[in-house]
Coordinates of C-alpha atoms in Angstrom, one line a residue:
X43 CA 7.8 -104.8 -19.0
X44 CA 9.4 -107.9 -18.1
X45 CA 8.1 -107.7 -14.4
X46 CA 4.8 -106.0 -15.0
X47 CA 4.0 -109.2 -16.6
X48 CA 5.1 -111.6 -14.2
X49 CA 3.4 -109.7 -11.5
X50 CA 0.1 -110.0 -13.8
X51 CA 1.1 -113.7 -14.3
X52 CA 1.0 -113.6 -10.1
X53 CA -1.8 -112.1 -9.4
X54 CA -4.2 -114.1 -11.7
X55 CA -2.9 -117.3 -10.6
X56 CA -3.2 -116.5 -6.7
X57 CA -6.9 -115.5 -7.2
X58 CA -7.1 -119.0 -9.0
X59 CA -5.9 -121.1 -6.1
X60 CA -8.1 -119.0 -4.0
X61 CA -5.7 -116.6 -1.7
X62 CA -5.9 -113.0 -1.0
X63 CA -2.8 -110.9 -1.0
X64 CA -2.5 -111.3 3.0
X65 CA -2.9 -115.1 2.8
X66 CA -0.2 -115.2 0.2
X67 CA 2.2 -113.2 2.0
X68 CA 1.6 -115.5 5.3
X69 CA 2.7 -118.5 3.7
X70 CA 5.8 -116.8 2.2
X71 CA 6.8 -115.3 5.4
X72 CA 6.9 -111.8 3.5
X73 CA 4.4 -108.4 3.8
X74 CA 1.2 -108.1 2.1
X75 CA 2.3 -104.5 0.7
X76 CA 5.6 -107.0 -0.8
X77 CA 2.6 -109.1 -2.4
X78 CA 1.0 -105.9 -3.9
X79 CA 4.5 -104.6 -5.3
X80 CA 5.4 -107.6 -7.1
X81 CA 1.9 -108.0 -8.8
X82 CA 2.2 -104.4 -9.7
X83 CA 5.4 -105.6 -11.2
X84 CA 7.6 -102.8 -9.5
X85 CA 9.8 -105.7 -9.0
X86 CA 10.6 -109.3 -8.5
X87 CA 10.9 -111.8 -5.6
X88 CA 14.1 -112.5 -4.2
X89 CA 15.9 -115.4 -5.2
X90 CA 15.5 -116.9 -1.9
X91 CA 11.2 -116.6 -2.2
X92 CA 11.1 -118.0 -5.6
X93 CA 10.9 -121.7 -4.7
X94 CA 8.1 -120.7 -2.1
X95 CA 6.5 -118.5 -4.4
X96 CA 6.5 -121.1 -7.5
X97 CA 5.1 -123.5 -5.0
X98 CA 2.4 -121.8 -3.5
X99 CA 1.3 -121.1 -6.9
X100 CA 0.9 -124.4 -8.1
X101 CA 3.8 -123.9 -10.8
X102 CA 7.4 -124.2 -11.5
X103 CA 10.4 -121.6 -11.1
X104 CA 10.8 -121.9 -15.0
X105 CA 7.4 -120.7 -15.3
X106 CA 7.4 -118.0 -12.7
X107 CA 10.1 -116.5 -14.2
X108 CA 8.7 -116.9 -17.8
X109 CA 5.3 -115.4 -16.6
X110 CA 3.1 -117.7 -17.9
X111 CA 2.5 -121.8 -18.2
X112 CA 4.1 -124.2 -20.7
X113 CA 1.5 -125.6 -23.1
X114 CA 0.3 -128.8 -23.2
X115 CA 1.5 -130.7 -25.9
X116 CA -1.6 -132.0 -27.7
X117 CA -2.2 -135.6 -27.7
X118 CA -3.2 -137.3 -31.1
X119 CA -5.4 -140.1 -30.7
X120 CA -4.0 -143.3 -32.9
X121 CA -5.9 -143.7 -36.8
X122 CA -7.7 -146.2 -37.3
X123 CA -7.5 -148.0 -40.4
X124 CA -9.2 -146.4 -43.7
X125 CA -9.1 -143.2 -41.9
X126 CA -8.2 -139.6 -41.7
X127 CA -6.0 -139.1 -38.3
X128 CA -8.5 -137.0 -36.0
X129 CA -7.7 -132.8 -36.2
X130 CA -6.1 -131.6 -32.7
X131 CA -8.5 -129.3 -30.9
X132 CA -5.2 -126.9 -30.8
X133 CA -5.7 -126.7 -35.1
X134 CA -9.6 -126.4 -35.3
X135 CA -10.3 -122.4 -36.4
X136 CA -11.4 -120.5 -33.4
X137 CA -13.8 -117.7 -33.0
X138 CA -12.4 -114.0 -32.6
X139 CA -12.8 -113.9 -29.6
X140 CA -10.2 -117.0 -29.0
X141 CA -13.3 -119.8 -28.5
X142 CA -14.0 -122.9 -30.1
X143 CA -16.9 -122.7 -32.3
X144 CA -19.7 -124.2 -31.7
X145 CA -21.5 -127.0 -34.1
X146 CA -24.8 -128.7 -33.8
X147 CA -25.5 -132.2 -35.0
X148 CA -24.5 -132.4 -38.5
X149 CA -23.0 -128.8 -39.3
X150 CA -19.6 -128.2 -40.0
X151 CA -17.6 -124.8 -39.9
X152 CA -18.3 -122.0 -41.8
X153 CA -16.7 -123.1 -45.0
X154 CA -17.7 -126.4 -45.2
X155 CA -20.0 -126.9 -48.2
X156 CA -23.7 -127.0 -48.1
X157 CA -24.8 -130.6 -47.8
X158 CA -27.4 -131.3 -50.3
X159 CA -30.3 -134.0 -49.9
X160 CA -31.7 -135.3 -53.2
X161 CA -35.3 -136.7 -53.1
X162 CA -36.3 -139.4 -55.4
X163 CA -38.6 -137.7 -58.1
X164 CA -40.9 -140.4 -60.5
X165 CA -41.0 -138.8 -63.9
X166 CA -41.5 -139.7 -67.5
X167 CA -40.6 -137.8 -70.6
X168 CA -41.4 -134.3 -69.6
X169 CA -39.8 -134.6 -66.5
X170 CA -41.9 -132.3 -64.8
X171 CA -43.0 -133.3 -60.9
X172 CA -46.1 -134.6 -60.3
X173 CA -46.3 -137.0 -63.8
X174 CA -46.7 -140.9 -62.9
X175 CA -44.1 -143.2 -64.1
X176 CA -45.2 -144.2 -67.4
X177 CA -48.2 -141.5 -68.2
X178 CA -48.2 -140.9 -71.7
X179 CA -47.3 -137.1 -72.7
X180 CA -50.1 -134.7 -73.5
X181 CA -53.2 -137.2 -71.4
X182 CA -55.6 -135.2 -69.3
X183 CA -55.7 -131.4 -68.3
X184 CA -52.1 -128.8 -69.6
X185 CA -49.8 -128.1 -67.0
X186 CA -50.2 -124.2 -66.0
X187 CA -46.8 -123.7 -66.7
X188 CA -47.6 -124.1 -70.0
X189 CA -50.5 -121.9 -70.3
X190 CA -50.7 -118.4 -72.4
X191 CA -51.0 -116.6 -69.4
X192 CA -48.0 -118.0 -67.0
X193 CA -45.4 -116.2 -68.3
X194 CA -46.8 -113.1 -68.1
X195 CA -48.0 -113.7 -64.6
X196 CA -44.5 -113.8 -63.6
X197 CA -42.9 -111.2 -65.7
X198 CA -45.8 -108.7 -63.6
X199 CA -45.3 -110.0 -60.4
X200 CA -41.2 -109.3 -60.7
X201 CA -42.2 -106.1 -61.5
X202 CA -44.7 -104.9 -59.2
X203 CA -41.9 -106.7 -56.5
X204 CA -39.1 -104.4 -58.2
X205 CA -41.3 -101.2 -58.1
X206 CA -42.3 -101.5 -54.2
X207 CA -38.4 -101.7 -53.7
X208 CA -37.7 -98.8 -55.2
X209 CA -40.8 -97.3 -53.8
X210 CA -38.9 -97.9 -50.4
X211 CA -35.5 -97.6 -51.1
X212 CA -36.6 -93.8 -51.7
X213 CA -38.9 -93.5 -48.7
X214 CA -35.6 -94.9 -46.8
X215 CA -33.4 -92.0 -48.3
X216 CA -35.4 -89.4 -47.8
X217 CA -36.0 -90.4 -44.1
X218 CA -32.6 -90.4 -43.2
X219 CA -31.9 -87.2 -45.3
X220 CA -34.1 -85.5 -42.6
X221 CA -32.8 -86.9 -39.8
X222 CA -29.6 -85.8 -40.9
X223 CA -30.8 -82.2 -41.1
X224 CA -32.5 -82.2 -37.5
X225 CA -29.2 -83.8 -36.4
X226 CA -27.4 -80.5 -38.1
X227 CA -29.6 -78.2 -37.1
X228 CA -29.1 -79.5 -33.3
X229 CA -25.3 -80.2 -33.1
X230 CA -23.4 -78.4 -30.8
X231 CA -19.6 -77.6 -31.4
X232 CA -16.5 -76.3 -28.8
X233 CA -13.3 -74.3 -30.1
X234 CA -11.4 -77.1 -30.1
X235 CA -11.3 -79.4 -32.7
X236 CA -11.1 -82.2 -30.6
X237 CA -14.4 -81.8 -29.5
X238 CA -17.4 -81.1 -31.4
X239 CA -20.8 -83.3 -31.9
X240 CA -21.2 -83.5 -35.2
X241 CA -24.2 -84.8 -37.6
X242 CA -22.1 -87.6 -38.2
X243 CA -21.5 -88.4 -34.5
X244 CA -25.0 -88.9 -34.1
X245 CA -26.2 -90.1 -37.4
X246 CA -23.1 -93.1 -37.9
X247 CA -24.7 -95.7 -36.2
X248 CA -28.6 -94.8 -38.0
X249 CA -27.1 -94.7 -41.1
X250 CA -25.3 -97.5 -41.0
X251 CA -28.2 -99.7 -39.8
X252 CA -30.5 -98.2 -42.7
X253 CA -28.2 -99.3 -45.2
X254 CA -27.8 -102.8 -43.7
X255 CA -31.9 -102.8 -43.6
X256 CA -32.1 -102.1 -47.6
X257 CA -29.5 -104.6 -48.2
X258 CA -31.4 -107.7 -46.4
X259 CA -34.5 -106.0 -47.7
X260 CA -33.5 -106.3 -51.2
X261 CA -31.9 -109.8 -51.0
X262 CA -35.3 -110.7 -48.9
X263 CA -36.9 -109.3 -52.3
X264 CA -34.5 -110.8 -55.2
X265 CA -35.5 -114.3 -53.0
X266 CA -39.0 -114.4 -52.9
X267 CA -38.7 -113.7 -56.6
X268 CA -36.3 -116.3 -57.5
X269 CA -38.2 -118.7 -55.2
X270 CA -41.7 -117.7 -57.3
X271 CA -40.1 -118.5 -60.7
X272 CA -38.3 -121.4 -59.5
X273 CA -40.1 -123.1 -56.5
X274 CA -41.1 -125.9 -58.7
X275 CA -37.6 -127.4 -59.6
X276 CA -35.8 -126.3 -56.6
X277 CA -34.0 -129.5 -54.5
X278 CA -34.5 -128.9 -51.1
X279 CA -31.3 -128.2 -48.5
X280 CA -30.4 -128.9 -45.2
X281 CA -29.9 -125.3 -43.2
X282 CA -27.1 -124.5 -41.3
X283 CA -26.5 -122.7 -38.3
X284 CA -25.1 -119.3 -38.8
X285 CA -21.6 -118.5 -37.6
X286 CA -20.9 -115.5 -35.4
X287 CA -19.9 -112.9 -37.7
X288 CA -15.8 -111.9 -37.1
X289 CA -15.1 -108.1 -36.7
X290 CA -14.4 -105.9 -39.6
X291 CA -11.4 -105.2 -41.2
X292 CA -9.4 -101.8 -40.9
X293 CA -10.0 -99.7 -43.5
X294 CA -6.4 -99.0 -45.7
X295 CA -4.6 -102.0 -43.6
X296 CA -7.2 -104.9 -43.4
X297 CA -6.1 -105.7 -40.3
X298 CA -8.7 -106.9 -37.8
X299 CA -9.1 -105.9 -34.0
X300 CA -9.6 -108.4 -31.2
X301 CA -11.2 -106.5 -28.8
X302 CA -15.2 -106.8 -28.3
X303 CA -15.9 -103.1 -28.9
X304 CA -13.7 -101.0 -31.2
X305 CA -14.3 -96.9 -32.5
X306 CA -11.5 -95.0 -34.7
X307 CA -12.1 -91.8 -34.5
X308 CA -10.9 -88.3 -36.8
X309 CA -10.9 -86.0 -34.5
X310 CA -10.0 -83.0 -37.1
X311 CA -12.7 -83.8 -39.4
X312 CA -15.3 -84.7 -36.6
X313 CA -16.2 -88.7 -38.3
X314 CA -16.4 -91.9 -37.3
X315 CA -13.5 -93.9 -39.7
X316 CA -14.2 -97.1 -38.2
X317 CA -16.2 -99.5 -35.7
X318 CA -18.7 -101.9 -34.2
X319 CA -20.3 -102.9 -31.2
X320 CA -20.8 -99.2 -31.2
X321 CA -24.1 -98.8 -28.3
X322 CA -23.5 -102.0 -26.7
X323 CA -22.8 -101.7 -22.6
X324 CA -19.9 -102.6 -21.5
X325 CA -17.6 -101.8 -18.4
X326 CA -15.8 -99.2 -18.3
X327 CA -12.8 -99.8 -15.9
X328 CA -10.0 -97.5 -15.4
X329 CA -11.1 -95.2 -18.1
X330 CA -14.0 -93.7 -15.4
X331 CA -11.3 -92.0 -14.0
X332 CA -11.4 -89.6 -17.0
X333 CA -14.8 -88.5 -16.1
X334 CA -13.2 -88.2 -12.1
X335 CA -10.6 -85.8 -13.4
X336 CA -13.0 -83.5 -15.4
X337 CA -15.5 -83.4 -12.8
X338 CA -12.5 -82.4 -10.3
X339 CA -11.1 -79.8 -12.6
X340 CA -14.7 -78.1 -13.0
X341 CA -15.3 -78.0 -9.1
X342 CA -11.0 -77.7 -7.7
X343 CA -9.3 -74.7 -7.8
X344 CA -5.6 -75.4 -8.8
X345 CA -4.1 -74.6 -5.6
X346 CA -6.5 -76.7 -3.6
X347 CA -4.7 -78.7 -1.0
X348 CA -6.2 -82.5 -0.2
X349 CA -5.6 -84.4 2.8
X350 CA -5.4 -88.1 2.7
X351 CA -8.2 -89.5 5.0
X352 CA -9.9 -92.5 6.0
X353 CA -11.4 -92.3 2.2
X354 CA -8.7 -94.7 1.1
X355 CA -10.1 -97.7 3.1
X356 CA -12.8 -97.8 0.8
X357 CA -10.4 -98.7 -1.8
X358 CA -11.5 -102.6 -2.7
X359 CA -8.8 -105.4 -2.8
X360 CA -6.5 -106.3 -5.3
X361 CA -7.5 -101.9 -6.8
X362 CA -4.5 -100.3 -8.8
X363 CA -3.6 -97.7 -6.1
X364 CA -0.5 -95.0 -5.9
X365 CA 0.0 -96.0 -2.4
X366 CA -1.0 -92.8 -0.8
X367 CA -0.9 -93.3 3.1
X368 CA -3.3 -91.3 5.8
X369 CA -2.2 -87.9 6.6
X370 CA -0.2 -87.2 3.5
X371 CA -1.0 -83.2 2.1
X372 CA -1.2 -82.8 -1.7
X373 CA -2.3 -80.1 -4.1
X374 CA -5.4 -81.0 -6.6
X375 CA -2.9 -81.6 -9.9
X376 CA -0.6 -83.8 -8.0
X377 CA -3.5 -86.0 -6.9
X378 CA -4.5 -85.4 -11.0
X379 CA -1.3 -87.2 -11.9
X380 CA -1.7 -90.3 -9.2
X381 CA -4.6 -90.5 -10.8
X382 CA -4.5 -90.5 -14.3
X383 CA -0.7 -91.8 -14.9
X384 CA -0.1 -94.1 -12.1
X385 CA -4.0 -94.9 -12.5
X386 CA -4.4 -94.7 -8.5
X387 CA -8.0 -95.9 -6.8
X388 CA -6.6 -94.2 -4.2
X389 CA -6.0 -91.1 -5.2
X390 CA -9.9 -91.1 -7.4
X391 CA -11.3 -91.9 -3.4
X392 CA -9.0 -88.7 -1.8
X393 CA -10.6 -86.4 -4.8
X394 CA -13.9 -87.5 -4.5
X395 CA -14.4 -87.5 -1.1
X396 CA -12.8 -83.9 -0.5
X397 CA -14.7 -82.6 -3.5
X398 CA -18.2 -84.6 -2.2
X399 CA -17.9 -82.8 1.3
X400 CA -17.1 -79.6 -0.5
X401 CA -20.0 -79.5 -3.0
X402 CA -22.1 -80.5 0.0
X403 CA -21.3 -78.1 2.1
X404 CA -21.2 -80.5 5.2
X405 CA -16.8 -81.4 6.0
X406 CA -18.6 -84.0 8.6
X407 CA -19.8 -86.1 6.0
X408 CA -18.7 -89.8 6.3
X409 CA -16.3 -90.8 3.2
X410 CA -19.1 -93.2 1.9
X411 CA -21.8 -90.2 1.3
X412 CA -19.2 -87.9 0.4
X413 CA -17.9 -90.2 -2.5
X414 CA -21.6 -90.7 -3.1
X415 CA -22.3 -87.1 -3.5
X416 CA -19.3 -86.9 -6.1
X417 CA -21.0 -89.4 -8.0
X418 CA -23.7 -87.9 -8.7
X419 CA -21.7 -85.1 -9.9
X420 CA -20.4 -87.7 -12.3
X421 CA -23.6 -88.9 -13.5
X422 CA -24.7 -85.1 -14.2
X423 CA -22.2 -84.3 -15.8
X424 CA -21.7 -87.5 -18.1
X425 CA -25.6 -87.0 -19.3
X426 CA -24.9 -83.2 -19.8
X427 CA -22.1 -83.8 -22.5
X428 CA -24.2 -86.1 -24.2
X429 CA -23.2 -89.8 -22.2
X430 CA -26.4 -90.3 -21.5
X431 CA -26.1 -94.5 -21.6
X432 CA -23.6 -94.8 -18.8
X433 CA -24.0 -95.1 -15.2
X434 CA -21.5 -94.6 -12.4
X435 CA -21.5 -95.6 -8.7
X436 CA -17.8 -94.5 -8.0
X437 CA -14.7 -92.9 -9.0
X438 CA -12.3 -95.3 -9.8
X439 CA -14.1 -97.7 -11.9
X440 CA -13.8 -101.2 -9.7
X441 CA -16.2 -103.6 -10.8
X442 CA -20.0 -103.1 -10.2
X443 CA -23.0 -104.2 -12.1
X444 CA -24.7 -101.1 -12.1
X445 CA -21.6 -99.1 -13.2
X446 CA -21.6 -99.4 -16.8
X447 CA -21.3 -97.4 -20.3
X448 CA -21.5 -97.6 -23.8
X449 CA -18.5 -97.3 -26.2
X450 CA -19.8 -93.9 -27.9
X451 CA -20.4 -93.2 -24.4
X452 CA -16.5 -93.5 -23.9
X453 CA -15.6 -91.4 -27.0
X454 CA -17.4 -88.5 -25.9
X455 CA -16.3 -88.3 -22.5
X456 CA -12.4 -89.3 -23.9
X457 CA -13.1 -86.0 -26.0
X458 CA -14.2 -83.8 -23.8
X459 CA -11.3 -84.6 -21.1
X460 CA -8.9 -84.1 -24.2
X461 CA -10.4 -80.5 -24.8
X462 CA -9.2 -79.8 -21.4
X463 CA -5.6 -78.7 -21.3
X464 CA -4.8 -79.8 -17.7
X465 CA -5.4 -83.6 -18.9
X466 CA -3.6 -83.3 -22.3
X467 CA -0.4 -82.0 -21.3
X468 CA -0.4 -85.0 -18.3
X469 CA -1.6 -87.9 -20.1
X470 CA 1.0 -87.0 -22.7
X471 CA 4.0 -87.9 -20.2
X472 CA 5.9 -90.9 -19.8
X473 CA 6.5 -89.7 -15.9
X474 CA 5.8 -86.9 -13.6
X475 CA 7.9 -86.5 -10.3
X476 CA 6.1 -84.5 -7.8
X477 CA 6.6 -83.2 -4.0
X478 CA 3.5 -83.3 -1.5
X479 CA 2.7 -80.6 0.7
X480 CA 4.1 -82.8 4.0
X481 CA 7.5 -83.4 2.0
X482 CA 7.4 -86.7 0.5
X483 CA 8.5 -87.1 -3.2
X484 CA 7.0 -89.2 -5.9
X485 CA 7.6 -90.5 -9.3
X486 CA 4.6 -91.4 -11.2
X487 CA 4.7 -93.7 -14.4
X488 CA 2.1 -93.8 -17.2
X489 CA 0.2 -97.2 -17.8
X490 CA -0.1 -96.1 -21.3
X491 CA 2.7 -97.7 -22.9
X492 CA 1.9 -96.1 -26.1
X493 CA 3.3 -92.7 -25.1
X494 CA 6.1 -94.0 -22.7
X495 CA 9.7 -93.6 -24.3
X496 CA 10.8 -96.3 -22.8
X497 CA 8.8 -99.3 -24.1
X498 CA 8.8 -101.5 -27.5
X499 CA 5.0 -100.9 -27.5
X500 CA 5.7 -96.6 -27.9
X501 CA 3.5 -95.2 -30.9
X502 CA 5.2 -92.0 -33.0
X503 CA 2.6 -89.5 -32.1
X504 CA 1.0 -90.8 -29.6
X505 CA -0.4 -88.0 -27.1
X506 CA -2.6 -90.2 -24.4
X507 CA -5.3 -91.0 -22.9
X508 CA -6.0 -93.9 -20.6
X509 CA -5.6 -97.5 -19.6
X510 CA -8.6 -99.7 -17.8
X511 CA -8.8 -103.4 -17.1
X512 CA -10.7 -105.5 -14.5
X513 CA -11.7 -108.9 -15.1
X514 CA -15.2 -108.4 -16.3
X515 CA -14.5 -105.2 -18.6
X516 CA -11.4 -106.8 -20.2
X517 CA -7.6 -104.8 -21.1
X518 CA -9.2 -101.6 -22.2
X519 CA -7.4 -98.2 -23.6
X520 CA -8.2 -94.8 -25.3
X521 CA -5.6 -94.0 -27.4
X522 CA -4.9 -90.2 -28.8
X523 CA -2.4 -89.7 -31.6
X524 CA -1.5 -87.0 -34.0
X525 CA 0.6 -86.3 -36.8
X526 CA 0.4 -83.9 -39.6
X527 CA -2.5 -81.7 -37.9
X528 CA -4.4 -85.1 -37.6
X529 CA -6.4 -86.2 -34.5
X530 CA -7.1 -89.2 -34.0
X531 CA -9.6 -91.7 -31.3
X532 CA -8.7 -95.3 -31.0
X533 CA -11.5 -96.6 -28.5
X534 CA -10.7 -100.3 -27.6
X535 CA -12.6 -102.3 -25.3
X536 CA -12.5 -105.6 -23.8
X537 CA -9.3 -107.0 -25.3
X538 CA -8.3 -110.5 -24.7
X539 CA -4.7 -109.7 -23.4
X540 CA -2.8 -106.5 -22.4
X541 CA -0.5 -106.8 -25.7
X542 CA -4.1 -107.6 -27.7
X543 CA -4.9 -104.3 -26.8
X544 CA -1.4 -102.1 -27.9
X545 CA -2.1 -103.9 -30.8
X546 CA -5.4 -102.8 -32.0
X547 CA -5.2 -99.5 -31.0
X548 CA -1.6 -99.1 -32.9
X549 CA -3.3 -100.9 -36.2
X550 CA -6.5 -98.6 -36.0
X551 CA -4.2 -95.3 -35.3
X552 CA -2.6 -96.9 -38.7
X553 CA -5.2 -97.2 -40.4
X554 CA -6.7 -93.5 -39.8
X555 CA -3.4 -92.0 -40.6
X556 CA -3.3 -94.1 -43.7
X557 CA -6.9 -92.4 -44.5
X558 CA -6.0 -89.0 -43.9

């Protein structure tokens, strides 16, 4: 764990002084493939590098070793007299998402109170607006709030205003009452519990916005009417700007996630326990390489034999690879368990391109249209089991615009690959060693620390699924647990760290236990 992190800690600071691997290893006198092993964090420097290293990178030993920077201590500017020392930046309250907030001229953080500006009003005995100073009480016209018919008027107008809510409220609940029957009537369910869509499934996110609708609808409501009774004596206020709203606590633990998008999941009982950010797009990362391994087990016979080509090439800098070399001869689940443990591009470019020229019918096919031929295998398939917001342009999930998803996207795909028994039983390991058809032997390690035995971040049931991260999509992981015939779906994506995301997934995996 130790390494893996200082190997992070490497690799993001030599992309922010600006070197590739190759350059880095140039000025150390060392291999590029040296480079790539130490930011995998399959192991350290020797001593004798260290000094070089620290240097190149713009930081000390001490640091290097630590894997990340010393802080800054914060400067405090000096008080002046009469006055409150200034707050450190370090103390202000920060945004979930680790941000300062953001304040426009004159507005204050969320809890500061609402700043009031009184108005001078000229009034005499009555104290009603709109009397001159010094007007004698009862001279010219009565004021209509005093008239017969004013109180009345409003008593009416609250009603009619409490009957068209109602009116709507029902019209509301009877709407989605039918779209929950047509979602019933249309859901379409596997054998396996772990998959199955669900009226819920496709109803959560409706519901959930219909209830949020009546709720501002009625305040909107209660407000015009308070405003109608009251608009007369009301002091005016100074808006403020509303903060962004934090993310929901867990149900059961009140915990609250850090990622951008979050889904728990019972997988048993077929319900959403938990979410947000539900149908936004987002990147998907690593985690495409579920959809890579279904579409491979629906078009690979098991003894299938792959041969490492010029495929890998195409594999972009600074990819998570199993360090598969040309030539190598493997069987279709060995290239399976590159894939999904040791989370190999590498391996996602040998499947693809073998499968693209098989589908095709055409072996001649360069690797760039045979990996684009897989793809669009990918995309068929995604839109057939219902991920029908996502897009993919390859198999390994390296950064590209147009290659993008949804969380409930996610979820769906995540359950179907865990209906399959052939990723189940290997996402569940902490290794698997395996021989290649030209000899070699090879050991590979799951990046899900969740199931693996021999890390502090291991979760007691924990059964799979998959690790992502790139830059732009965040630390990413689907999580699979179960325990007492219960299973569950933590979806978490776009963490701010790799230990922010062990940590929601294990709190949300609490929480649904602690619901069941």
């Amino acid at each position: 764990m130790e390494s893996r992190k200082i190997g992070q800690f490497i690799a993001a600071l030599r992309k922010e002084r600006g070197f590739t691997q190759q350059e880095l290893a140039d000025r150390l006198g060392v291999t590029n493939k040296a480079v790539s092993k130490w930011e995998r964090g399959d192991g350290l420097p020797d001593v004798s590098l260290m000094t070089g290293l620290a240097d190149a990178l713009g930081i000390t030993v001490d640091e290097l070793l630590r894997g990340e920077r010393r802080p800054p201590v914060p400067e405090e500017a000096p008080a002046s007299d009469g006055e409150a020392p200034p707050v450190p930046l370090a103390h202000l309250p920060r945004r979930p998402d680790g941000n300062m907030p953001h304040f426009g001229a004159g507005e204050g953080p969320a809890d500061e109170p609402t700043r009031i500006i009184e108005y001078p009003v000229q009034s005499s005995g009555t104290g009603m607006p709109g009397e001159e100073e010094g007007e004698p009480d009862g001279g010219g016209e009565e004021p209509f709030y005093r008239r017969p018919w004013f109180l009345p008027a409003v008593i009416g107008t609250a009603a009619a205003v409490l009957l068209l809510l109602l009116v709507g409220i029902f019209w509301m609940g009877k709407r989605v009452a039918q779209t929950d029957g047509k979602a019933a009537e249309s859901g379409a369910s596997s054998t396996d519990p772990g998959y199955h869509t669900t009226a819920a499934d496709s109803t959560a996110a409706t519901s959930s916005a219909t209830a949020s609708t009546a709720a501002t609808t009625s305040a909107s409501h209660t407000t015009t009417t308070s405003t109608a009774a009251t608009q007369s004596t009301t002091t005016p206020t100074v808006p403020t700007t509303p903060q962004p709203p934090a993310n929901p606590a867990l149900p059961g633990t009140g915990e609250v996630p850090q990622a951008k998008h979050a889904i728990l999941f019972n997988a048993t009982e077929g319900r959403i326990l938990y979410g947000y950010g539900y149908e936004e797009r987002c990147y998907p990362a690593s985690l495409t390489k579920l959809l890579t391994a279904i579409v491979v087990l629906e078009n690979a016979d098991e003894d299938a034999v792959f041969t490492v080509g010029d495929e890998i090439l195409l594999v972009r800098e600074d990819s998570s690879i199993a360090y598969l070399e040309q030539g190598q001869r493997m069987k279709r689940d060995v290239l399976l368990h590159a894939l999904l443990l040791d989370s190999g591009n590498d391996a996602a470019y040998v499947l693809a391109a073998g499968i693209g020229r098989e589908k095709a019918g055409d072996p001649s096919l360069s690797a760039e249209e045979a990996v684009e031929a897989f793809c669009s295998l990918m995309n068929r398939k995604a839109a057939e089991i219902g991920a029908k917001s996502s897009h993919f342009v390859n198999p390994d999930g390296f950064h590209n615009p147009e290659h993008y998803t949804t969380p409930m996207d996610i979820l769906t795909i995540s359950r179907y690959a865990y209906s399959l028994p052939e990723i189940r039983s290997t996402v569940s390991e902490s290794y698997i060693y395996d021989r290649f058809e030209t000899g070699e032997e090879k050991t590979w390690w799951n990046t899900n620390l969740l199931v693996r035995y021999d890390d502090s971040h291991q979760y007691a049931g924990a059964t799979g699924l998959k690790t992502g991260y790139t830059d732009e999509a965040g630390d990413c992981v689907v999580a699979t647990a179960e325990r007492n015939g219960v299973t569950l779906f933590a979806v978490v994506l776009d963490a701010p760290s790799d230990a922010a995301r062990w940590e929601d997934a294990a709190a949300m995996l609490d929480a649904g236990f602690s619901l069941s």
